[in-house]
XYZ file of C-alpha atoms in Angstrom:
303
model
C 77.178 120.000 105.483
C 80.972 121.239 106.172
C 82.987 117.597 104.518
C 86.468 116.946 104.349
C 86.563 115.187 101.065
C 89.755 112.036 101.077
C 90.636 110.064 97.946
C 92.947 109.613 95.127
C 92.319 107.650 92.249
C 89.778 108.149 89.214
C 87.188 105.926 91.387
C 87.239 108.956 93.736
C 86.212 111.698 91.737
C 82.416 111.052 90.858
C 82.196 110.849 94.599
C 83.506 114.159 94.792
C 81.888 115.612 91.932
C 78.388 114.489 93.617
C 79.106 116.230 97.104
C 79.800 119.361 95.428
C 76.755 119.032 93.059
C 74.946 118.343 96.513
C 75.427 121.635 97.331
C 77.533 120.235 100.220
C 80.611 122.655 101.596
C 84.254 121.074 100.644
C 86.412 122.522 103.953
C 89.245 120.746 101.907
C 90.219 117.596 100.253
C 92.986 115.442 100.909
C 94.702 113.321 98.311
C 97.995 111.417 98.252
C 100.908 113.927 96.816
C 101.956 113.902 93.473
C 104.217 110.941 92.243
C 106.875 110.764 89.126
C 104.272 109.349 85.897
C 104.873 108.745 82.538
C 108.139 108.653 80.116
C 109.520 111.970 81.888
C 108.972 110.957 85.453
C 107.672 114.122 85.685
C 105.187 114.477 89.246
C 101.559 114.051 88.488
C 98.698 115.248 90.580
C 96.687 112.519 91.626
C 93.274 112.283 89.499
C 91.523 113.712 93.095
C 94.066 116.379 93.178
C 93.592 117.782 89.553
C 89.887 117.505 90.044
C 89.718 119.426 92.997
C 92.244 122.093 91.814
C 89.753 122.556 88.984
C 86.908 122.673 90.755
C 88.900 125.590 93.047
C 88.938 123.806 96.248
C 92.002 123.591 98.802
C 94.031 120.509 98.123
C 96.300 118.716 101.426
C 98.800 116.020 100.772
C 100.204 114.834 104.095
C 102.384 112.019 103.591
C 101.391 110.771 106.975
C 98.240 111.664 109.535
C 99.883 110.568 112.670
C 101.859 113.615 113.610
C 100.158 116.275 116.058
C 100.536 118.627 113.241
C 98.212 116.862 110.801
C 95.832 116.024 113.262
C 95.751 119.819 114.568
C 95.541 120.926 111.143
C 92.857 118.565 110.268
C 90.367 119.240 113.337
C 91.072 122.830 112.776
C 89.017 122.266 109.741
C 86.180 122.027 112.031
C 84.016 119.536 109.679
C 80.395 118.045 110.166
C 81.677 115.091 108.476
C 84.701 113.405 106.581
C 83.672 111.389 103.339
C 87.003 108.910 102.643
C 87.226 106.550 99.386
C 89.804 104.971 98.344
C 92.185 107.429 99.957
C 95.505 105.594 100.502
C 96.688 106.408 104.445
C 95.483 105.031 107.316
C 93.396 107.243 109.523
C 94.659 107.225 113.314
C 91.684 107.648 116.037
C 92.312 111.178 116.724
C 91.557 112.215 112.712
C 88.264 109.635 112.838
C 87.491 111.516 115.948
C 87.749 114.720 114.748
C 84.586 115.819 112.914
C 81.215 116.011 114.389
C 79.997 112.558 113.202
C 82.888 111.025 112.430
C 84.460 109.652 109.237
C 82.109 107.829 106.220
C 83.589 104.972 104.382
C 82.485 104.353 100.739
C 83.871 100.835 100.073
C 83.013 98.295 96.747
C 82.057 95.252 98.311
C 79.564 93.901 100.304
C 81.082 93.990 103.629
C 82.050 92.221 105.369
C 82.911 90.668 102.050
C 85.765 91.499 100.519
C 87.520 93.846 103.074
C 90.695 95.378 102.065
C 92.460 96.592 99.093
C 91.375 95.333 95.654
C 87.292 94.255 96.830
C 86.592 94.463 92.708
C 89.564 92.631 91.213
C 88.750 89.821 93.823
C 85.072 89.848 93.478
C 85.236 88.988 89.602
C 88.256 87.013 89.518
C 86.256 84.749 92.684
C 82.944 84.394 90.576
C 81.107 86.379 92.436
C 77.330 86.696 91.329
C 77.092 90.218 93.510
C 78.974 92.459 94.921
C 78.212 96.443 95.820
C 78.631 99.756 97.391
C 78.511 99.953 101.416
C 78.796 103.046 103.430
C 80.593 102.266 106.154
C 81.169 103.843 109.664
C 84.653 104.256 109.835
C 87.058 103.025 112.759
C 90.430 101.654 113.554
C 90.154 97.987 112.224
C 90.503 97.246 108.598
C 86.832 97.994 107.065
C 85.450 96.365 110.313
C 82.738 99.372 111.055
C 79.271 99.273 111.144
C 77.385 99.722 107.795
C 74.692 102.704 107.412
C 73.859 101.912 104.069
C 74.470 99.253 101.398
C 73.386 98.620 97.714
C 73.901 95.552 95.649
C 74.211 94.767 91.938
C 74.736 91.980 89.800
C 78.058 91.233 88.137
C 77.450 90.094 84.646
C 79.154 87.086 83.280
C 81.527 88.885 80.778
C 81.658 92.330 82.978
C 85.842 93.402 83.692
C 87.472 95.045 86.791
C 87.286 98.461 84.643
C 83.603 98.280 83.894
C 82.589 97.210 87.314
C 84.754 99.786 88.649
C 82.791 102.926 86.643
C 79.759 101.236 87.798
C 80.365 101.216 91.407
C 82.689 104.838 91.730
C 78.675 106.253 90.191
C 76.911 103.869 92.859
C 79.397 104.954 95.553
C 78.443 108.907 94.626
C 74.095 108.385 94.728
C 74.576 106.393 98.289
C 76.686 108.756 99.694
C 74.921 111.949 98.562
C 71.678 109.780 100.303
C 73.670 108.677 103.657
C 73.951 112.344 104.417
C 70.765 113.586 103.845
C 69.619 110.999 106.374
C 72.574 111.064 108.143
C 70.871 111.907 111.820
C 68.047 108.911 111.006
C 70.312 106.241 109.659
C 70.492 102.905 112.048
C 74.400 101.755 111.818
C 74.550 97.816 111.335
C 77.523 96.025 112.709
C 79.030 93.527 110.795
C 78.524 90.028 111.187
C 81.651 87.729 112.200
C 80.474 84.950 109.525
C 81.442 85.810 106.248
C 84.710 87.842 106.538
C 86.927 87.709 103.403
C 89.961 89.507 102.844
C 90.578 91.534 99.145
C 94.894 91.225 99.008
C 96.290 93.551 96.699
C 96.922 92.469 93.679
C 100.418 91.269 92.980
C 101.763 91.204 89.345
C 102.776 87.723 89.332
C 99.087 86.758 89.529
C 98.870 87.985 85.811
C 100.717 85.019 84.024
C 98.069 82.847 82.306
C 98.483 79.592 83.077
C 96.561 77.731 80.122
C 96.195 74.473 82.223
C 93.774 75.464 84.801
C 89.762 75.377 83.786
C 88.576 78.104 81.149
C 86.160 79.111 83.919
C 89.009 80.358 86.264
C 91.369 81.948 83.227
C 87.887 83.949 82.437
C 87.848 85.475 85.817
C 91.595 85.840 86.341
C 91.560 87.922 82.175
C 88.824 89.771 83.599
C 89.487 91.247 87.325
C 92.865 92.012 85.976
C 91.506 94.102 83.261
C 92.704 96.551 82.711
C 95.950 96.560 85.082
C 97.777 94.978 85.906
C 96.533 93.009 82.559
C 96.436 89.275 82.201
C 99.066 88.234 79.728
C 100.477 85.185 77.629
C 102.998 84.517 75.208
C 101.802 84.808 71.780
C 105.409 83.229 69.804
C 108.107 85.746 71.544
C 105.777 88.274 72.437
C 104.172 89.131 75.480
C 100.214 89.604 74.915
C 97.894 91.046 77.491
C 94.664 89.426 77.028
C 91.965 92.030 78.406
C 88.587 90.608 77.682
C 86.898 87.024 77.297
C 83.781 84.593 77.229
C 83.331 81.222 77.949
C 83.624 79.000 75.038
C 82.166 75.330 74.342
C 85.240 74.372 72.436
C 87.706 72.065 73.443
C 91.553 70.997 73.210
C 94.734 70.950 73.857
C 95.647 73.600 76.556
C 97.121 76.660 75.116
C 95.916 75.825 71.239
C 94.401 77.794 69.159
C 91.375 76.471 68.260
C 89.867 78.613 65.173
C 90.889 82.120 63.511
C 89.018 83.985 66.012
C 91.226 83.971 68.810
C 89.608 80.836 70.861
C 92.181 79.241 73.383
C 91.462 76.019 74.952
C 92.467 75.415 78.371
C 92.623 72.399 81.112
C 88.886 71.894 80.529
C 87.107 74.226 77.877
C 88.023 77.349 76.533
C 87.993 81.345 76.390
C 87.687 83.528 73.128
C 89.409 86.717 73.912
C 87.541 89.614 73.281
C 90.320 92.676 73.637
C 93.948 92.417 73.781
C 96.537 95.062 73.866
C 100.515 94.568 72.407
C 103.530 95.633 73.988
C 103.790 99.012 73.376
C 100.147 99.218 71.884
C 96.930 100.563 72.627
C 94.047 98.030 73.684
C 92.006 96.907 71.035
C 88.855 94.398 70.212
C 89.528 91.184 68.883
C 88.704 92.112 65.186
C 91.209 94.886 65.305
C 93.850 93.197 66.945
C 93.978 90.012 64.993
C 95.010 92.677 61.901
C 97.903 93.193 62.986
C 98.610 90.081 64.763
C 97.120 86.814 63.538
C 96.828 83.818 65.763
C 95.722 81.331 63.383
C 93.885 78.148 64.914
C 96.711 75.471 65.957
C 99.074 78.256 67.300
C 100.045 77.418 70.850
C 99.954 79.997 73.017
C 102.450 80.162 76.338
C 105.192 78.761 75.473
C-alpha cells in the first residue's frame, strides 16, 4: 500500500520501521520540525525525522495542517492510507479525508480507556492490571473512532512507563502491519459510552513524592513517571529522582529510612527503590547508587 507515515517520538519509529519492512510504499512521513535540544540549544530532528532521513524517505514538518496549502500538499500525495502515532498536530477533516481509506490510529490503551495524551503514564500510575495497543479509525473527536483491531497485555507489578512503553511501540508495529493486510475485511467497532477515561498530560508538579500517602500509590506514581519527568524526593539538600520500586512489608515513620537498602516507609507500608538517578547523574540500580550516596536506615527523606 501507498502510506503516509505521521509520528515523532522514539515510540514512533518501530512502527515505521515495520511498514517499511512490510514492503509497504512510504509516499512521505510527517514529523513535528526540529526543536533547540541539549546544552547548545542546537535544533534536533525529531527521533521520526532522523529515522526516516536514514532510511531515505521524504521528511514534511508543517507546523500546522489547517491551511489549504498543507491539505493540497498532503492529498497530492495521493495515499491508500495514512498510519498516525503519536504524531503531535491535530488532523482537520479534510487531511482524515484525504486518502483512500482514511487515517489509522495506533494508540496505547484500551480505548475507550485512557484517551488522550499520556494513556501509559496513567495506566501504571492508576493500577491498572491491563492496558494495550488499539488501532483506531481516526476522526475529529479526541480518540473517539471506531476500533479495527485491539490487543491486550498484562502490566506487571514492578513494570515502569519506559518498559511498558518499548513493549507497546513493538505491539503497536505487529497490529498495524496485520490491520492492513486485512484492511478491506476488518469490521470497525465503535466505542462504547461506558468506560471513557481521559489520559491528561503529565504535569511536572505531579513528580514531588509525597511520603504520606500509601506505599501502594508512591509505587505507581515512581513508576509511570519513570523515566521523565522522574519522581523525585529530597535526600538531605539534594534533589533525588527515584526511578524504580517494589512494594515492601516494612513499616514506619513516613519518609524514614528503614534499613541500608534504600527502603522508605510511607503513610501505610513502604517502597524499596530499585534505580535512582542524581542531579546531574546518570540513572543507576540501587547497589550502584547507594556507592556514592548512602541513605543509611533512620535518614528521613523529604524534608
Amino acid at each position: 500500500m501507498r502510506i503516509i507515515f505521521m509520528g515523532t517520538p522514539d515510540f514512533s519509529v518501530p512502527v515505521l520501521d515495520a511498514l517499511v519492512e512490510a514492503g509497504h510504499e512510504i509516499a512521505a512521513v510527517y514529523c513535528q520540525p526540529p526543536r533547540p535540544a541539549g546544552r547548545g540549544k542546537k535544533d534536533r530532528p525529531t527521533p521520526v525525522h532522523a529515522r526516516a532521513e536514514a532510511l531515505r524517505l521524504e521528511v514534511r514538518h508543517p507546523t500546522s495542517l489547517r491551511n489549504d496549502e498543507a491539505q493540497q500538499n498532503f492529498a497530492a500525495l495521493g495515499a491508500d492510507i495514512a498510519v498516525v502515532v503519536a504524531y503531535g498536530l491535530i488532523l482537520p477533516q479534510a487531511v482524515l479525508n484525504a486518502p483512500t481509506h482514511g487515517c489509522l490510529n495506533i494508540h496505547a490503551s484500551l480505548l475507550p480507556r485512557w484517551r488522550g495524551a499520556a494513556p501509559i503514564h496513567r495506566a501504571i500510575m492508576a493500577g491498572d492490571a491491563e492496558t494495550g495497543i488499539c488501532i483506531m479509525q481516526m476522526e475529529a473527536g479526541l480518540d473517539t473512532g471506531p476500533v479495527l483491531l485491539r490487543e491486550a497485555t498484562e502490566i506487571s507489578t514492578t513494570e515502569t512507563t519506559g518498559e511498558l512503553h518499548d513493549r507497546l511501540s513493538q505491539m503497536g508495529a505487529d497490529l498495524i502491519v496485520q490491520a492492513l493486510q486485512q484492511i478491506g475485511t476488518l469490521t470497525p467497532e465503535s466505542q462504547p459510552d461506558e468506560g471513557v477515561t481521559y489520559a491528561q498530560k503529565i504535569d511536572k508538579a505531579e513528580a514531588q513524592i509525597d511520603w504520606t500517602r500509601p506505599a501502594v500509590e508512591l509505587d505507581r506514581q515512581i513508576r509511570g513517571l519513570a523515566p521523565f519527568p522522574g519522581a523525585w524526593t529530597m535526600i538531605g539538600a539534594e534533589r533525588v529522582k527515584l526511578l524504580g520500586s517494589r512494594l515492601s512489608d516494612q513499616r514506619g515513620a513516613a519518609g524514614m529510612a528503614l534499613d541500608d537498602a534504600f527502603t522508605i516507609a510511607c503513610g501505610s507500608g513502604a517502597v524499596t527503590i530499585t534505580r535512582a538517578q542524581r542531579a546531574g547523574k546518570g540513572a543507576q540500580d540501587t547497589e550502584t547508587f547507594l556507592r556514592g550516596m548512602a541513605v543509611p536506615s533512620g535518614t528521613r527523606l523529604g524534608d
